[in-house]
CSV table of C-alpha atoms in Angstrom, one decimal:
chain,number,residue,atom,x,y,z
A,26,MET,CA,-66.7,12.9,142.8
A,27,GLY,CA,-63.7,14.6,141.2
A,28,ASN,CA,-63.8,16.9,138.9
A,29,ARG,CA,-60.7,16.7,137.2
A,30,ALA,CA,-61.9,14.8,133.0
A,31,VAL,CA,-59.1,14.4,130.3
A,32,VAL,CA,-61.0,14.5,126.9
A,33,VAL,CA,-59.6,12.3,124.4
A,34,GLY,CA,-59.7,14.2,120.8
A,35,GLY,CA,-60.6,17.7,120.0
A,36,GLY,CA,-62.9,17.8,116.8
A,37,ILE,CA,-67.2,18.7,117.7
A,38,GLY,CA,-67.4,16.8,120.5
A,39,GLY,CA,-64.7,16.6,121.7
A,40,LEU,CA,-64.8,20.2,122.3
A,41,ALA,CA,-68.5,20.6,123.1
A,42,THR,CA,-67.5,17.8,126.2
A,43,ALA,CA,-65.0,20.4,127.4
A,44,ILE,CA,-67.4,23.4,127.2
A,45,GLY,CA,-70.1,21.2,129.2
A,46,LEU,CA,-67.5,19.9,131.8
A,47,ARG,CA,-66.6,23.6,132.5
A,48,ARG,CA,-69.8,25.2,132.7
A,49,ILE,CA,-70.1,22.5,136.0
A,50,GLY,CA,-66.7,22.9,137.6
A,51,TRP,CA,-64.1,20.5,136.6
A,52,GLU,CA,-60.9,21.0,135.3
A,53,VAL,CA,-60.4,19.5,132.1
A,54,THR,CA,-57.3,19.2,129.3
A,55,VAL,CA,-58.3,18.5,125.8
A,56,LEU,CA,-55.7,16.7,123.4
A,57,GLU,CA,-55.2,16.7,120.0
A,58,ARG,CA,-52.8,14.9,118.2
A,59,ALA,CA,-52.8,17.6,115.0
A,60,GLN,CA,-49.9,19.7,115.3
A,61,LEU,CA,-51.8,22.4,113.3
A,62,LEU,CA,-55.3,23.2,114.1
A,63,ASP,CA,-56.3,23.2,109.9
A,64,ASP,CA,-59.9,22.5,111.1
A,65,ALA,CA,-60.1,19.9,107.5
A,66,GLY,CA,-63.6,20.1,106.7
A,67,ALA,CA,-65.8,21.8,103.9
A,68,GLY,CA,-69.3,22.6,105.6
A,69,ILE,CA,-72.1,20.9,108.2
A,70,SER,CA,-75.6,20.9,109.0
A,71,LEU,CA,-76.7,21.6,112.4
A,72,HIS,CA,-80.3,20.4,112.7
A,73,ALA,CA,-82.4,21.5,115.6
A,74,ASN,CA,-81.5,18.5,118.5
A,75,GLY,CA,-77.7,19.3,117.7
A,76,ILE,CA,-78.7,23.0,117.9
A,77,ARG,CA,-80.6,22.6,121.3
A,78,ALA,CA,-77.5,20.8,122.5
A,79,LEU,CA,-74.8,23.6,121.7
A,80,ASP,CA,-77.9,25.4,123.8
A,81,VAL,CA,-77.1,22.9,127.0
A,82,LEU,CA,-73.4,23.5,126.2
A,83,GLY,CA,-74.3,27.9,126.1
A,84,VAL,CA,-72.8,28.2,122.9
A,85,GLY,CA,-75.9,27.6,120.9
A,86,ALA,CA,-76.6,31.6,120.5
A,87,ALA,CA,-72.8,32.3,118.9
A,88,VAL,CA,-73.1,29.5,116.0
A,89,ARG,CA,-77.1,30.7,115.2
A,90,ALA,CA,-75.3,33.4,114.7
A,91,ALA,CA,-72.9,32.8,112.4
A,92,ALA,CA,-74.8,29.5,111.1
A,93,HIS,CA,-77.1,30.1,107.1
A,94,PRO,CA,-81.1,29.2,108.7
A,95,GLN,CA,-81.8,26.6,105.6
A,96,TYR,CA,-86.0,27.8,104.7
A,97,THR,CA,-85.7,26.1,101.5
A,98,GLY,CA,-84.4,23.2,99.5
A,99,ALA,CA,-85.2,20.5,97.8
A,100,THR,CA,-84.2,16.5,96.3
A,101,ARG,CA,-83.8,16.3,92.9
A,102,THR,CA,-83.1,14.2,89.7
A,103,PRO,CA,-80.2,14.9,87.6
A,104,ARG,CA,-81.9,16.6,84.7
A,105,GLY,CA,-83.9,18.8,87.7
A,106,SER,CA,-87.4,17.7,88.3
A,107,ARG,CA,-88.0,17.8,91.8
A,108,LEU,CA,-88.3,14.5,94.1
A,109,ALA,CA,-90.0,15.9,97.2
A,110,ARG,CA,-89.2,19.8,99.2
A,111,MET,CA,-88.4,20.7,102.3
A,112,ASP,CA,-90.1,22.7,103.9
A,113,GLY,CA,-87.7,24.7,106.7
A,114,ARG,CA,-90.2,27.5,108.0
A,115,ALA,CA,-92.0,24.2,108.8
A,116,LEU,CA,-89.3,22.3,110.7
A,117,GLU,CA,-89.1,25.4,112.8
A,118,ARG,CA,-92.6,25.6,113.4
A,119,ALA,CA,-92.6,22.5,115.1
A,120,LEU,CA,-89.0,22.4,116.7
A,121,GLY,CA,-88.3,26.0,117.4
A,122,THR,CA,-85.2,26.6,115.4
A,123,PRO,CA,-84.5,25.9,111.5
A,124,ILE,CA,-81.8,23.4,110.5
A,125,VAL,CA,-78.7,25.3,110.0
A,126,GLY,CA,-75.4,26.0,107.7
A,127,ILE,CA,-72.5,26.6,109.1
A,128,PRO,CA,-68.7,25.9,107.8
A,129,ARG,CA,-66.9,23.2,109.8
A,130,SER,CA,-64.3,25.6,110.5
A,131,VAL,CA,-66.5,28.8,112.0
A,132,LEU,CA,-67.9,25.8,114.0
A,133,HIS,CA,-63.9,24.3,115.6
A,134,GLN,CA,-63.2,27.9,116.2
A,135,LEU,CA,-66.7,28.8,117.9
A,136,LEU,CA,-66.2,26.0,120.1
A,137,ARG,CA,-62.6,26.6,120.9
A,138,ASP,CA,-63.3,30.7,121.7
A,139,ALA,CA,-65.5,28.8,124.4
A,140,LEU,CA,-62.5,27.4,126.3
A,141,PRO,CA,-59.2,28.9,128.1
A,142,PRO,CA,-56.5,28.4,125.6
A,143,GLU,CA,-54.5,26.8,128.4
A,144,CYS,CA,-58.0,23.5,128.2
A,145,LEU,CA,-56.2,22.3,124.7
A,146,SER,CA,-52.9,21.3,124.1
A,147,VAL,CA,-52.1,20.6,120.5
A,148,GLY,CA,-49.8,17.7,119.1
A,149,ALA,CA,-50.4,15.6,122.0
A,150,GLU,CA,-50.8,12.3,121.5
A,151,ALA,CA,-52.6,9.5,123.3
A,152,VAL,CA,-51.0,6.4,123.6
A,153,SER,CA,-52.8,4.6,125.9
A,154,VAL,CA,-55.7,4.3,128.8
A,155,ASP,CA,-54.0,2.3,132.6
A,156,ARG,CA,-57.6,1.7,134.4
A,157,ALA,CA,-54.9,-0.2,136.8
A,158,ASP,CA,-56.1,2.2,139.8
A,159,PRO,CA,-60.5,2.4,138.7
A,160,ARG,CA,-60.9,5.5,140.1
A,161,ARG,CA,-57.8,7.0,138.5
A,162,PRO,CA,-58.1,6.1,135.1
A,163,ARG,CA,-54.1,7.3,133.6
A,164,VAL,CA,-54.0,8.0,130.3
A,165,ARG,CA,-50.3,7.5,129.1
A,166,LEU,CA,-49.0,10.2,125.8
A,167,LYS,CA,-45.5,9.8,124.1
A,168,GLN,CA,-44.8,13.1,125.4
A,169,GLY,CA,-46.0,11.8,130.0
A,170,ASP,CA,-48.9,10.7,131.6
A,171,LEU,CA,-52.0,13.0,132.7
A,172,ASP,CA,-54.0,11.1,136.0
A,173,ALA,CA,-58.3,11.6,135.9
A,174,ASP,CA,-61.1,11.5,137.2
A,175,LEU,CA,-63.1,10.9,134.1
A,176,VAL,CA,-61.0,9.9,130.0
A,177,VAL,CA,-63.6,10.7,127.6
A,178,GLY,CA,-63.0,9.4,124.1
A,179,ALA,CA,-64.0,11.3,121.4
A,180,ASP,CA,-61.3,10.3,119.4
A,181,GLY,CA,-63.0,9.3,116.1
A,182,LEU,CA,-63.8,7.3,113.4
A,183,HIS,CA,-60.6,5.6,114.2
A,184,SER,CA,-61.1,5.8,117.9
A,185,ARG,CA,-57.6,4.1,119.9
A,186,LEU,CA,-59.3,4.4,123.0
A,187,ARG,CA,-62.3,2.1,121.6
A,188,THR,CA,-59.9,-0.5,120.4
A,189,GLU,CA,-58.3,-0.9,124.0
A,190,LEU,CA,-61.7,-1.1,125.6
A,191,PHE,CA,-63.4,-3.5,122.9
A,192,PRO,CA,-61.0,-5.3,121.5
A,193,ASP,CA,-62.8,-8.1,119.8
A,194,HIS,CA,-65.3,-5.6,118.0
A,195,PRO,CA,-64.2,-5.5,114.1
A,196,GLY,CA,-63.5,-1.4,114.2
A,197,PRO,CA,-65.2,0.6,111.5
A,198,ALA,CA,-65.8,-1.1,108.0
A,199,TYR,CA,-66.4,0.3,104.5
A,200,SER,CA,-70.2,1.7,103.4
A,201,GLY,CA,-69.6,1.4,99.5
A,202,SER,CA,-69.4,5.1,99.3
A,203,THR,CA,-66.8,7.6,99.0
A,204,VAL,CA,-67.1,11.0,99.2
A,205,LEU,CA,-65.6,14.8,97.7
A,206,ARG,CA,-66.5,17.8,99.1
A,207,ALA,CA,-65.7,20.7,99.3
A,208,VAL,CA,-66.2,25.0,99.9
A,209,THR,CA,-66.5,27.6,97.0
A,210,GLU,CA,-63.9,30.1,96.2
A,211,GLY,CA,-66.0,32.8,96.8
A,212,PRO,CA,-69.9,33.4,96.6
A,213,VAL,CA,-72.3,31.8,94.5
A,214,ALA,CA,-75.7,32.4,93.2
A,215,LEU,CA,-78.3,30.1,94.4
A,216,ASP,CA,-82.0,29.5,94.5
A,217,ALA,CA,-81.8,26.9,97.6
A,218,ASP,CA,-80.1,27.1,101.0
A,219,PHE,CA,-80.2,23.2,101.0
A,220,GLU,CA,-80.2,21.0,98.3
A,221,LEU,CA,-79.5,17.3,96.8
A,222,THR,CA,-79.1,15.6,93.8
A,223,TRP,CA,-79.6,11.3,93.6
A,224,GLY,CA,-78.3,9.6,90.3
A,225,PRO,CA,-77.8,6.2,89.7
A,226,GLY,CA,-75.0,5.3,92.4
A,227,ALA,CA,-74.1,8.8,92.8
A,228,GLU,CA,-75.2,12.1,95.3
A,229,PHE,CA,-74.8,15.8,94.6
A,230,GLY,CA,-75.6,17.8,97.5
A,231,HIS,CA,-74.6,22.0,98.2
A,232,ILE,CA,-75.7,23.5,101.2
A,233,ALA,CA,-75.7,27.3,101.2
A,234,PHE,CA,-73.9,29.6,103.5
A,235,ALA,CA,-74.4,32.6,105.3
A,236,ASP,CA,-71.5,35.0,103.8
A,237,GLY,CA,-72.8,33.6,100.2
A,238,ARG,CA,-70.1,30.8,99.4
A,239,ALA,CA,-71.4,27.4,99.7
A,240,GLU,CA,-69.9,23.6,100.6
A,241,TRP,CA,-71.0,21.1,98.2
A,242,HIS,CA,-70.5,17.5,98.4
A,243,ALA,CA,-70.7,14.1,96.0
A,244,VAL,CA,-71.2,10.9,97.3
A,245,LEU,CA,-70.4,8.1,95.0
A,246,ASN,CA,-70.4,4.7,94.3
A,247,SER,CA,-67.1,3.0,94.5
A,248,PRO,CA,-64.3,0.6,95.7
A,249,ALA,CA,-62.9,0.8,98.8
A,250,ARG,CA,-60.0,3.4,98.6
A,251,THR,CA,-60.2,4.4,95.3
A,252,ARG,CA,-58.3,8.2,94.7
A,253,PHE,CA,-58.4,9.9,91.7
A,254,ALA,CA,-55.6,12.0,90.3
A,255,ASP,CA,-58.0,15.3,89.9
A,256,PRO,CA,-60.8,14.6,91.9
A,257,LEU,CA,-63.2,18.4,90.9
A,258,THR,CA,-62.3,16.6,86.8
A,259,GLU,CA,-64.1,12.6,88.3
A,260,VAL,CA,-66.9,15.0,90.2
A,261,ARG,CA,-67.3,17.2,86.7
A,262,ARG,CA,-67.4,13.6,85.1
A,263,ARG,CA,-70.1,12.0,87.0
A,264,CYS,CA,-72.4,15.2,88.3
A,265,GLY,CA,-70.6,18.1,85.8
A,266,GLY,CA,-73.6,17.8,83.5
A,267,TRP,CA,-76.6,17.9,85.7
A,268,HIS,CA,-79.0,20.3,86.2
A,269,ALA,CA,-78.2,24.7,87.5
A,270,PRO,CA,-76.4,25.3,90.2
A,271,ILE,CA,-74.3,22.1,89.9
A,272,PRO,CA,-71.7,23.5,86.7
A,273,SER,CA,-71.4,26.8,88.9
A,274,LEU,CA,-70.8,25.8,92.0
A,275,LEU,CA,-68.2,23.3,90.5
A,276,ALA,CA,-66.3,25.9,88.2
A,277,ALA,CA,-66.6,28.4,91.6
A,278,THR,CA,-64.1,25.3,92.9
A,279,ARG,CA,-60.0,25.6,93.2
A,280,PRO,CA,-59.2,21.7,92.9
A,281,GLU,CA,-57.1,22.2,95.7
A,282,ALA,CA,-59.6,22.5,98.0
A,283,VAL,CA,-61.5,19.4,97.2
A,284,LEU,CA,-60.8,17.2,99.6
A,285,HIS,CA,-61.9,12.2,99.3
A,286,HIS,CA,-63.0,10.7,102.1
A,287,ASP,CA,-64.2,7.1,102.3
A,288,ILE,CA,-67.0,6.6,104.0
A,289,ASP,CA,-66.5,4.8,107.0
A,290,GLU,CA,-69.1,3.9,109.8
A,291,LEU,CA,-69.8,1.0,113.0
A,292,VAL,CA,-71.9,-1.5,111.6
A,293,VAL,CA,-71.1,-3.2,114.6
A,294,PRO,CA,-72.8,-1.6,117.3
A,295,LEU,CA,-71.2,-1.3,120.4
A,296,PRO,CA,-72.1,-3.3,123.6
A,297,ALA,CA,-71.6,0.0,126.0
A,298,TYR,CA,-70.4,3.5,125.6
A,299,THR,CA,-68.1,3.1,128.9
A,300,ALA,CA,-65.7,1.7,130.8
A,301,GLY,CA,-64.5,1.9,134.6
A,302,ARG,CA,-64.3,5.6,134.1
A,303,VAL,CA,-63.9,6.1,130.2
A,304,ALA,CA,-66.6,6.7,127.9
A,305,LEU,CA,-66.4,6.7,124.3
A,306,LEU,CA,-68.4,9.8,122.3
A,307,GLY,CA,-69.7,10.8,118.6
A,308,ASP,CA,-67.7,8.7,116.3
A,309,ALA,CA,-65.7,7.1,118.8
A,310,ALA,CA,-68.9,5.6,119.5
A,311,HIS,CA,-71.4,5.9,116.8
A,312,ALA,CA,-69.7,6.8,113.6
A,313,MET,CA,-72.5,6.6,110.9
A,314,THR,CA,-73.2,7.3,107.3
A,315,PRO,CA,-73.5,11.1,106.6
A,316,ASN,CA,-77.3,10.5,105.1
A,317,LEU,CA,-79.2,12.1,108.1
A,318,GLY,CA,-77.1,15.0,108.9
A,319,GLN,CA,-77.1,13.6,112.4
A,320,GLY,CA,-73.0,12.4,112.7
A,321,ALA,CA,-72.4,16.0,114.4
A,322,CYS,CA,-76.2,16.2,116.0
A,323,GLN,CA,-75.8,12.8,117.7
A,324,ALA,CA,-71.4,14.0,118.8
A,325,LEU,CA,-73.1,17.1,120.7
A,326,GLU,CA,-76.3,14.9,122.5
A,327,ASP,CA,-73.7,13.0,123.7
A,328,ALA,CA,-71.6,15.5,125.9
A,329,ALA,CA,-75.5,17.5,126.5
A,330,VAL,CA,-76.1,13.9,128.2
A,331,LEU,CA,-72.9,13.0,129.6
A,332,THR,CA,-72.8,16.3,131.0
A,333,ALA,CA,-75.9,16.5,132.5
A,334,ALA,CA,-75.0,13.3,134.0
A,335,LEU,CA,-72.4,14.4,135.6
A,336,SER,CA,-73.7,17.5,136.6
A,337,ALA,CA,-76.9,14.9,138.2
A,338,GLU,CA,-75.6,11.6,139.8
A,339,SER,CA,-73.6,11.9,142.5
A,340,THR,CA,-70.5,9.9,141.4
A,341,VAL,CA,-69.0,9.3,137.7
A,342,GLU,CA,-70.0,5.9,137.8
A,343,GLY,CA,-73.3,6.9,138.2
A,344,ALA,CA,-72.9,9.7,136.0
A,345,LEU,CA,-71.4,7.1,133.2
A,346,ALA,CA,-74.4,4.3,133.8
A,347,ARG,CA,-76.7,6.9,133.0
A,348,TYR,CA,-75.0,8.6,129.8
A,349,ASP,CA,-74.3,4.9,128.6
A,350,THR,CA,-78.3,4.1,129.1
A,351,GLU,CA,-79.6,7.0,127.7
A,352,ARG,CA,-77.0,7.8,124.3
A,353,ARG,CA,-76.9,4.0,123.3
A,354,PRO,CA,-80.1,3.1,122.2
A,355,ARG,CA,-81.0,6.1,120.0
A,356,SER,CA,-77.7,7.0,118.6
A,357,GLN,CA,-77.3,3.8,117.1
A,358,ALA,CA,-80.9,3.5,116.6
A,359,VAL,CA,-79.7,6.6,114.0
A,360,ALA,CA,-76.9,5.3,112.7
A,361,ARG,CA,-79.3,2.5,111.5
A,362,ALA,CA,-82.0,4.5,109.9
A,363,ALA,CA,-78.9,7.0,108.2
A,364,ARG,CA,-77.8,3.3,106.9
A,365,GLN,CA,-80.9,2.6,105.4
A,366,ALA,CA,-81.4,6.7,103.9
A,367,GLY,CA,-78.3,5.2,101.9
A,368,ARG,CA,-79.0,2.2,101.1
A,369,MET,CA,-82.9,3.5,99.6
A,370,GLY,CA,-81.3,6.9,98.4
A,371,GLN,CA,-78.0,7.6,97.1
A,372,GLN,CA,-76.4,4.2,96.7
A,373,LEU,CA,-79.2,3.0,94.2
A,374,THR,CA,-78.1,1.4,90.9
A,375,HIS,CA,-81.0,-0.5,88.9
A,376,PRO,CA,-83.3,1.9,87.0
A,377,ALA,CA,-86.3,-0.1,88.4
A,378,ALA,CA,-86.0,0.5,91.8
A,379,ILE,CA,-85.0,4.2,91.3
A,380,THR,CA,-88.1,4.4,89.5
A,381,VAL,CA,-90.1,3.0,91.8
A,382,ARG,CA,-88.4,5.2,94.6
A,383,ASN,CA,-88.5,8.5,92.8
A,384,THR,CA,-92.4,7.9,91.9
A,385,ALA,CA,-92.7,7.3,95.5
A,386,MET,CA,-91.4,11.4,96.2
A,387,ARG,CA,-92.9,12.4,94.0
A,388,LEU,CA,-96.8,11.1,95.6
A,389,ALA,CA,-95.9,11.9,98.7
A,390,PRO,CA,-96.4,15.2,100.6
A,391,SER,CA,-94.2,17.5,101.4
A,392,ALA,CA,-95.4,16.2,104.9
A,393,VAL,CA,-93.9,12.6,104.0
A,394,THR,CA,-90.2,15.0,104.6
A,395,VAL,CA,-91.3,17.0,107.9
A,396,ARG,CA,-92.1,14.3,109.3
A,397,THR,CA,-88.7,12.2,108.3
A,398,ILE,CA,-86.5,14.7,109.1
A,399,LEU,CA,-88.9,15.4,113.1
A,400,ARG,CA,-88.0,11.8,113.7
A,401,HIS,CA,-84.3,12.5,114.3
A,402,ALA,CA,-84.4,16.3,115.3
A,403,ARG,CA,-86.8,15.8,117.9
A,404,TRP,CA,-85.2,15.7,121.2
A,405,THR,CA,-86.1,17.3,124.7
A,406,PRO,CA,-82.6,18.5,125.8
A,407,PRO,CA,-81.4,17.4,129.8
A,408,VAL,CA,-80.8,19.8,132.3
A,409,VAL,CA,-77.8,20.5,133.4
A,410,ARG,CA,-77.7,21.4,137.5
């Protein structure tokens, strides 16, 4: 088996994969097309499966030290009435670790710190992959070509490699929701580590960080590609009259800090995550809605499983077959569950349907919420040999 890999994409999945491959003795080059690593993004929650995948890769301890555990949380109505409680202590007892919140920029930096600087090539855009030699794919860049024994496509939602490998696939589709999010400028007073509030066709949530700041997001039903002249004012119009601490979170946010992205997903599942010696992972393979908080966790699972498969199998082809067999059913099932969670949660608009959902949630014991999270966060990590 050869030992040179090219990873296309320097996001969470790509960096995690590079860390794993280097851990088992591979030479790795990560291609990131951005000219500047600005780490655009707000915050992220990592469930136990994501943390355990990071443990497999050897960086779990560093992420835990920088993150804030989510022990207290709830789902509420705009007036503040509680629909469900999240018991982070119960999750920790069941899984060995709580959900944690961390700024995306901090997570990116921790992953980069685990790699030597020469491993990451910034401003390097992969144009295509030449697979004429089935054992030696060639990544074509605007600046030149790179030969490899393995190419990993971690190039995100609008993956160029996915389009090249599966030209008949329809690609990402708009979910019907758009998200505005930001990190507060300074610390804010919060009564819960994590909270969601559901109004008609809208969700507002926050994640507490270790330094006292918080990430907030507003997910809104909206026509595709709608943009607002003043995003923060739009969030205040939709959610500013909701219960505390939502007004305080918005007041602690600079207007220019608000990010706005439509939520696209791969509704049509891919028939495979591999082709020859090319593997897709993360959003390139299974972009999903954020309703279960599993997008990044599934990418981290991808990285851990791919690393373990390459450490155990005698050929790249055998390792990629194992990776596809293990990852495609699980990640696609999580994507379907996330889509359904959005339809029954934030996307509901009919008053009668909202009343039925809210009543069912109030009557359900807190253990039901825990079991729902456990269904996706419970995962046995692979052994890296």
